[in-house]
Coordinates of C-alpha atoms and ligand atoms in Angstrom, one line a residue:
X1 CA 33.2 -0.7 19.5
X2 CA 34.5 -3.6 17.2
X3 CA 33.9 -2.9 13.5
X4 CA 34.3 -6.4 12.2
X5 CA 33.3 -9.9 13.2
X6 CA 35.7 -12.8 13.0
X7 CA 34.2 -13.8 9.7
X8 CA 35.1 -10.4 8.3
X9 CA 31.5 -9.0 8.2
X10 CA 30.4 -5.9 9.9
X11 CA 29.7 -6.3 13.7
X12 CA 26.4 -5.9 15.4
X13 CA 27.5 -2.8 17.4
X14 CA 28.9 -1.2 14.3
X15 CA 25.6 -1.8 12.5
X16 CA 23.7 -0.3 15.4
X17 CA 26.0 2.8 15.4
X18 CA 25.5 3.3 11.6
X19 CA 21.7 2.9 11.9
X20 CA 21.7 5.6 14.7
X21 CA 23.8 7.9 12.5
X22 CA 21.5 7.5 9.5
X23 CA 18.5 8.0 11.8
X24 CA 19.9 11.3 13.0
X25 CA 20.6 12.3 9.4
X26 CA 17.0 11.5 8.5
X27 CA 15.6 13.3 11.5
X28 CA 17.3 16.5 10.3
X29 CA 16.1 16.2 6.7
X30 CA 12.6 15.2 7.7
X31 CA 12.3 18.2 10.0
X32 CA 13.2 20.5 7.1
X33 CA 10.6 18.8 4.9
X34 CA 7.9 19.2 7.6
X35 CA 8.0 23.0 7.0
X36 CA 6.0 22.4 3.8
X37 CA 2.6 20.7 3.1
X38 CA 2.8 17.1 4.1
X39 CA 1.3 14.2 2.1
X40 CA -1.1 12.0 4.1
X41 CA -1.0 8.9 1.9
X42 CA 1.8 7.5 -0.3
X43 CA 1.4 4.5 -2.5
X44 CA 4.1 2.3 -4.0
X45 CA 4.3 0.2 -7.1
X46 CA 7.2 -2.1 -6.2
X47 CA 8.6 -2.9 -9.6
X48 CA 11.9 -4.4 -10.5
X49 CA 12.5 -7.2 -8.0
X50 CA 13.3 -9.9 -10.6
X51 CA 15.7 -7.6 -12.5
X52 CA 17.4 -6.7 -9.2
X53 CA 17.9 -10.5 -8.5
X54 CA 19.2 -11.1 -12.0
X55 CA 21.6 -8.2 -12.0
X56 CA 23.1 -9.5 -8.8
X57 CA 23.1 -13.2 -9.7
X58 CA 20.8 -13.9 -6.8
X59 CA 19.3 -17.4 -6.7
X60 CA 15.6 -18.2 -7.0
X61 CA 13.3 -15.4 -6.0
X62 CA 15.8 -13.7 -3.8
X63 CA 15.0 -10.4 -5.6
X64 CA 11.6 -10.5 -4.0
X65 CA 13.1 -11.1 -0.6
X66 CA 15.2 -7.9 -1.1
X67 CA 12.0 -6.2 -2.2
X68 CA 10.3 -7.2 1.1
X69 CA 13.2 -5.7 3.1
X70 CA 13.0 -2.5 1.1
X71 CA 9.3 -2.3 1.9
X72 CA 10.0 -2.7 5.6
X73 CA 12.6 0.1 5.5
X74 CA 10.2 2.3 3.6
X75 CA 7.6 1.7 6.3
X76 CA 10.1 2.9 8.9
X77 CA 11.0 6.0 6.9
X78 CA 7.4 6.9 6.4
X79 CA 6.7 6.4 10.2
X80 CA 9.6 8.7 11.0
X81 CA 8.3 11.2 8.5
X82 CA 4.8 11.2 10.0
X83 CA 3.0 9.8 7.0
X84 CA -0.4 8.3 8.1
X85 CA -1.2 5.9 5.2
X86 CA 1.0 3.9 2.9
X87 CA -0.1 1.4 0.4
X88 CA 2.0 -1.2 -1.4
X89 CA 1.1 -3.1 -4.6
X90 CA 2.4 -6.5 -3.5
X91 CA 0.7 -8.9 -5.9
X92 CA -1.7 -8.1 -8.7
X93 CA -4.3 -10.6 -10.0
X94 CA -2.3 -10.6 -13.3
X95 CA 0.8 -11.8 -11.4
X96 CA -1.0 -15.2 -11.0
X97 CA -0.2 -15.7 -14.7
X98 CA 3.6 -15.9 -13.9
X99 CA 5.3 -19.3 -13.7
X100 CA 3.9 -21.5 -10.9
X101 CA 7.3 -21.7 -9.2
X102 CA 7.6 -17.9 -8.9
X103 CA 4.0 -17.5 -7.7
X104 CA 4.6 -20.2 -5.1
X105 CA 7.9 -18.4 -4.0
X106 CA 6.2 -15.1 -3.5
X107 CA 3.3 -16.6 -1.6
X108 CA 5.6 -18.6 0.6
X109 CA 7.6 -15.5 1.3
X110 CA 4.5 -13.6 2.3
X111 CA 3.3 -16.4 4.5
X112 CA 6.8 -16.6 6.1
X113 CA 7.0 -12.9 6.7
X114 CA 3.5 -12.6 8.1
X115 CA 4.0 -15.6 10.4
X116 CA 7.4 -14.1 11.6
X117 CA 5.7 -10.8 12.4
X118 CA 3.0 -12.6 14.3
X119 CA 5.4 -14.7 16.3
X120 CA 7.7 -11.8 17.5
X121 CA 6.9 -10.0 20.8
X122 CA 8.8 -6.9 19.7
X123 CA 7.8 -6.9 16.0
X124 CA 8.5 -4.0 13.6
X125 CA 4.8 -3.4 13.4
X126 CA 4.3 -3.1 17.2
X127 CA 7.5 -1.0 17.6
X128 CA 6.4 1.5 15.0
X129 CA 2.6 1.3 15.7
X130 CA 1.8 0.0 12.2
X131 CA -1.7 -1.3 11.5
X132 CA -1.8 -3.7 8.6
X133 CA -4.7 -4.1 6.2
X134 CA -4.9 -6.4 3.2
X135 CA -6.9 -5.2 0.2
X136 CA -7.9 -7.2 -2.8
X137 CA -9.8 -10.3 -3.8
X138 CA -8.9 -12.5 -0.9
X139 CA -10.9 -15.4 -2.4
X140 CA -8.1 -15.9 -4.9
X141 CA -5.6 -16.7 -2.2
X142 CA -4.8 -20.0 -0.5
X143 CA -6.4 -20.7 2.9
X144 CA -3.1 -20.4 4.9
X145 CA -2.4 -16.9 3.4
X146 CA -5.9 -15.8 3.9
X147 CA -5.9 -17.0 7.5
X148 CA -2.4 -15.4 8.3
X149 CA -3.5 -12.1 6.7
X150 CA -6.6 -12.0 8.8
X151 CA -4.6 -12.8 12.0
X152 CA -2.1 -10.0 11.2
X153 CA -5.0 -7.5 10.6
X154 CA -6.5 -8.5 14.0
X155 CA -3.1 -8.5 15.8
X156 CA -2.3 -4.9 14.6
X157 CA -5.8 -3.5 14.7
X158 CA -5.0 -1.3 17.7
X159 CA -1.8 0.2 16.3
X160 CA -2.5 3.8 15.3
X161 CA 0.7 5.5 14.0
X162 CA 0.4 4.5 10.4
X163 CA -1.9 2.2 8.2
X164 CA 0.0 -0.1 5.8
X165 CA -2.4 -1.4 3.2
X166 CA -0.9 -4.4 1.3
X167 CA -2.7 -4.9 -2.1
X168 CA -2.8 -8.6 -2.6
X169 CA -4.6 -10.3 -5.5
X170 CA -5.6 -6.8 -6.5
X171 CA -6.4 -4.9 -9.7
X172 CA -8.4 -1.7 -10.0
X173 CA -10.8 -3.2 -12.5
X174 CA -11.6 -6.1 -10.1
X175 CA -12.0 -3.6 -7.2
X176 CA -14.4 -1.4 -9.2
X177 CA -16.4 -4.4 -10.5
X178 CA -16.6 -5.9 -7.0
X179 CA -17.8 -2.5 -5.5
X180 CA -20.5 -2.0 -8.2
X181 CA -21.7 -5.6 -7.7
X182 CA -21.9 -5.1 -3.9
X183 CA -23.6 -1.7 -4.2
X184 CA -26.1 -3.2 -6.6
X185 CA -26.9 -6.1 -4.3
X186 CA -27.3 -3.7 -1.4
X187 CA -29.6 -1.4 -3.4
X188 CA -31.7 -4.3 -4.6
X189 CA -32.2 -5.5 -1.0
X190 CA -33.2 -2.0 0.1
X191 CA -35.7 -1.6 -2.8
X192 CA -37.2 -5.0 -2.0
X193 CA -37.6 -4.1 1.7
X194 CA -39.1 -0.7 0.8
X195 CA -41.5 -2.3 -1.6
X196 CA -42.7 -4.7 1.0
X197 CA -43.2 -1.8 3.4
X198 CA -45.1 0.2 0.8
X199 CA -47.5 -2.6 0.4
X200 CA -48.6 -1.7 3.9
X201 CA -49.0 1.9 2.4
X202 CA -45.9 3.5 3.9
X203 CA -43.6 4.4 1.0
X204 CA -40.0 5.6 1.8
X205 CA -38.7 4.9 -1.7
X206 CA -39.2 7.6 -4.3
X207 CA -37.7 6.6 -7.7
X208 CA -38.2 10.2 -8.9
X209 CA -35.7 11.4 -6.4
X210 CA -33.2 8.8 -7.7
X211 CA -33.5 6.3 -4.9
X212 CA -33.1 3.5 -7.5
X213 CA -29.9 5.0 -8.9
X214 CA -26.4 3.8 -7.7
X215 CA -24.6 6.8 -6.2
X216 CA -20.9 7.6 -6.3
X217 CA -20.5 7.6 -2.5
X218 CA -22.3 4.3 -2.2
X219 CA -19.9 2.7 -4.7
X220 CA -16.9 4.2 -3.0
X221 CA -18.0 2.8 0.3
X222 CA -17.6 -0.7 -1.2
X223 CA -14.1 -0.2 -2.6
X224 CA -11.3 -2.4 -1.2
X225 CA -9.4 0.9 -0.6
X226 CA -12.3 2.6 1.3
X227 CA -10.0 2.1 4.3
X228 CA -7.7 5.0 3.3
X229 CA -8.0 8.5 1.7
X230 CA -6.9 8.8 -2.0
X231 CA -3.2 8.8 -2.3
X232 CA -1.3 12.1 -2.5
X233 CA 1.7 10.5 -4.2
X234 CA 2.1 7.3 -6.2
X235 CA 5.7 6.1 -6.5
X236 CA 6.7 3.6 -9.2
X237 CA 10.2 2.2 -9.5
X238 CA 12.3 0.7 -12.3
X239 CA 11.6 3.5 -14.8
X240 CA 8.1 2.5 -15.7
X241 CA 5.4 5.2 -16.0
X242 CA 2.3 3.0 -16.1
X243 CA -0.2 2.5 -13.3
X244 CA -0.7 -1.1 -14.2
X245 CA -4.3 -1.4 -12.9
X246 CA -3.4 0.1 -9.5
X247 CA -5.6 2.6 -7.7
X248 CA -7.1 3.9 -11.1
X249 CA -10.3 5.1 -9.3
X250 CA -8.3 6.8 -6.5
X251 CA -5.5 8.5 -8.4
X252 CA -7.3 11.3 -10.3
X253 CA -5.4 13.9 -8.3
X254 CA -2.3 12.0 -7.2
X255 CA 1.2 13.2 -7.9
X256 CA 2.8 10.4 -10.0
X257 CA 6.5 9.9 -9.5
X258 CA 8.7 7.3 -11.4
X259 CA 12.3 6.4 -10.4
X260 CA 14.7 4.5 -12.6
X261 CA 15.9 2.6 -9.5
X262 CA 14.7 -1.0 -9.1
X263 CA 12.4 -1.4 -6.1
X264 CA 14.9 -3.2 -3.7
X265 CA 17.3 -0.3 -4.3
X266 CA 14.8 2.4 -3.2
X267 CA 16.1 4.6 -0.4
X268 CA 15.1 7.3 2.0
X269 CA 16.4 9.9 -0.6
X270 CA 13.8 8.8 -3.1
X271 CA 11.1 9.4 -0.5
X272 CA 12.6 12.9 0.2
X273 CA 12.6 13.7 -3.5
X274 CA 9.0 12.5 -3.9
X275 CA 7.8 14.6 -1.0
X276 CA 9.6 17.7 -2.3
X277 CA 8.0 17.1 -5.7
X278 CA 4.6 16.8 -4.1
X279 CA 5.2 20.0 -2.2
X280 CA 6.1 21.8 -5.4
X281 CA 2.9 20.6 -7.2
X282 CA 0.6 20.7 -4.2
X283 CA -1.1 24.1 -4.8
X284 CA -1.8 23.2 -8.4
X285 CA -3.3 19.8 -7.5
X286 CA -5.4 21.4 -4.8
X287 CA -6.8 24.0 -7.2
X288 CA -7.6 21.2 -9.7
X289 CA -9.4 19.2 -7.0
X290 CA -11.6 22.2 -6.1
X291 CA -12.5 22.8 -9.7
X292 CA -13.8 19.2 -10.0
X293 CA -16.3 19.9 -7.2
Ligands
FPP301 C1 7.2 -6.7 -8.8 O1 8.5 -6.9 -9.3 C2 7.0 -7.4 -7.4 C3 6.2 -8.4 -7.1 C4 5.3 -9.0 -8.1 C5 6.1 -9.0 -5.8 C6 6.4 -8.0 -4.6 C7 6.2 -8.7 -3.3 C8 7.0 -8.4 -2.2 C9 8.0 -7.4 -2.2 C10 6.7 -9.2 -1.0 C11 5.7 -8.4 -0.1 C12 5.4 -9.2 1.1 C13 4.6 -8.7 2.1 C14 4.3 -9.6 3.2 C15 4.0 -7.4 2.1 P1 8.7 -7.8 -10.6 O2 8.7 -9.2 -10.2 O3 7.6 -7.4 -11.6 O4 10.1 -7.3 -11.1 P2 10.5 -7.1 -12.7 O5 9.8 -5.9 -13.1 O6 12.0 -7.0 -12.6 O7 10.1 -8.4 -13.4

């Protein structure tokens, strides 16, 4: 095996060998973790891409490109670990307020990566059985992104190892407002239908039983995140402890973990630490959940 290329970089075979070695190492560690209670859903607030770029004097939005690679590695680690749902906060509605050049860079990056995944026979998503779902207010996105996102959802719909939800043009407040509006419209349509039936003397709608009232389960059905169970763990990078309008409705019983590492520098060890933390707090969180009921 040659270790270096003529240009002085690391050779392909050496890279493959190192990846296999790290895979075996992860396999051992993950099998130890699997003795404890396992999280079903891990969500990530990918903070610190710009600072990472600045610290390394990277040009343009290259910090975001590094952030995308870190996300793909995290998808692989979570697959190997047997996690069933992961969610990534990729672009909040507030991020549209950033400079137009940066917004354009991130959108172009997303489009490029989605198109790349769609064009490859042996894509990462098909190799690891990743189903991709986009959550958020898609109306705020440009047509090419909307269209590419839809095509990726269709192309990966039959993958069943793990669901990767990418929150795009998302904020919790927008999600809640949208869910309440949709539930209200649905309820209104139901009431109108029932009133027209009751004119023919068959009444199925009883306001005294609360048929006119919006119910929690009805609102939750209309949430963008209805596709996944509530997250067990929310990981935020770059030392921030805020949720920044992410999964506010769904995080009542989540274990929140903050790392000082910037997102592109996140590693498998951070994931291991987060799962250990969850396992340590799991019985307490479960007890809390039962009390709420
Ligand atoms: C937050 O870091 C990160 C973003 C606003 C964009 C993240 C987007 C990606 C990683 C691309 C994902 C692409 C796909 C297809 C899923 P920041 O810019 O707020 O960093 P800072 O805190 O240092 O300013």
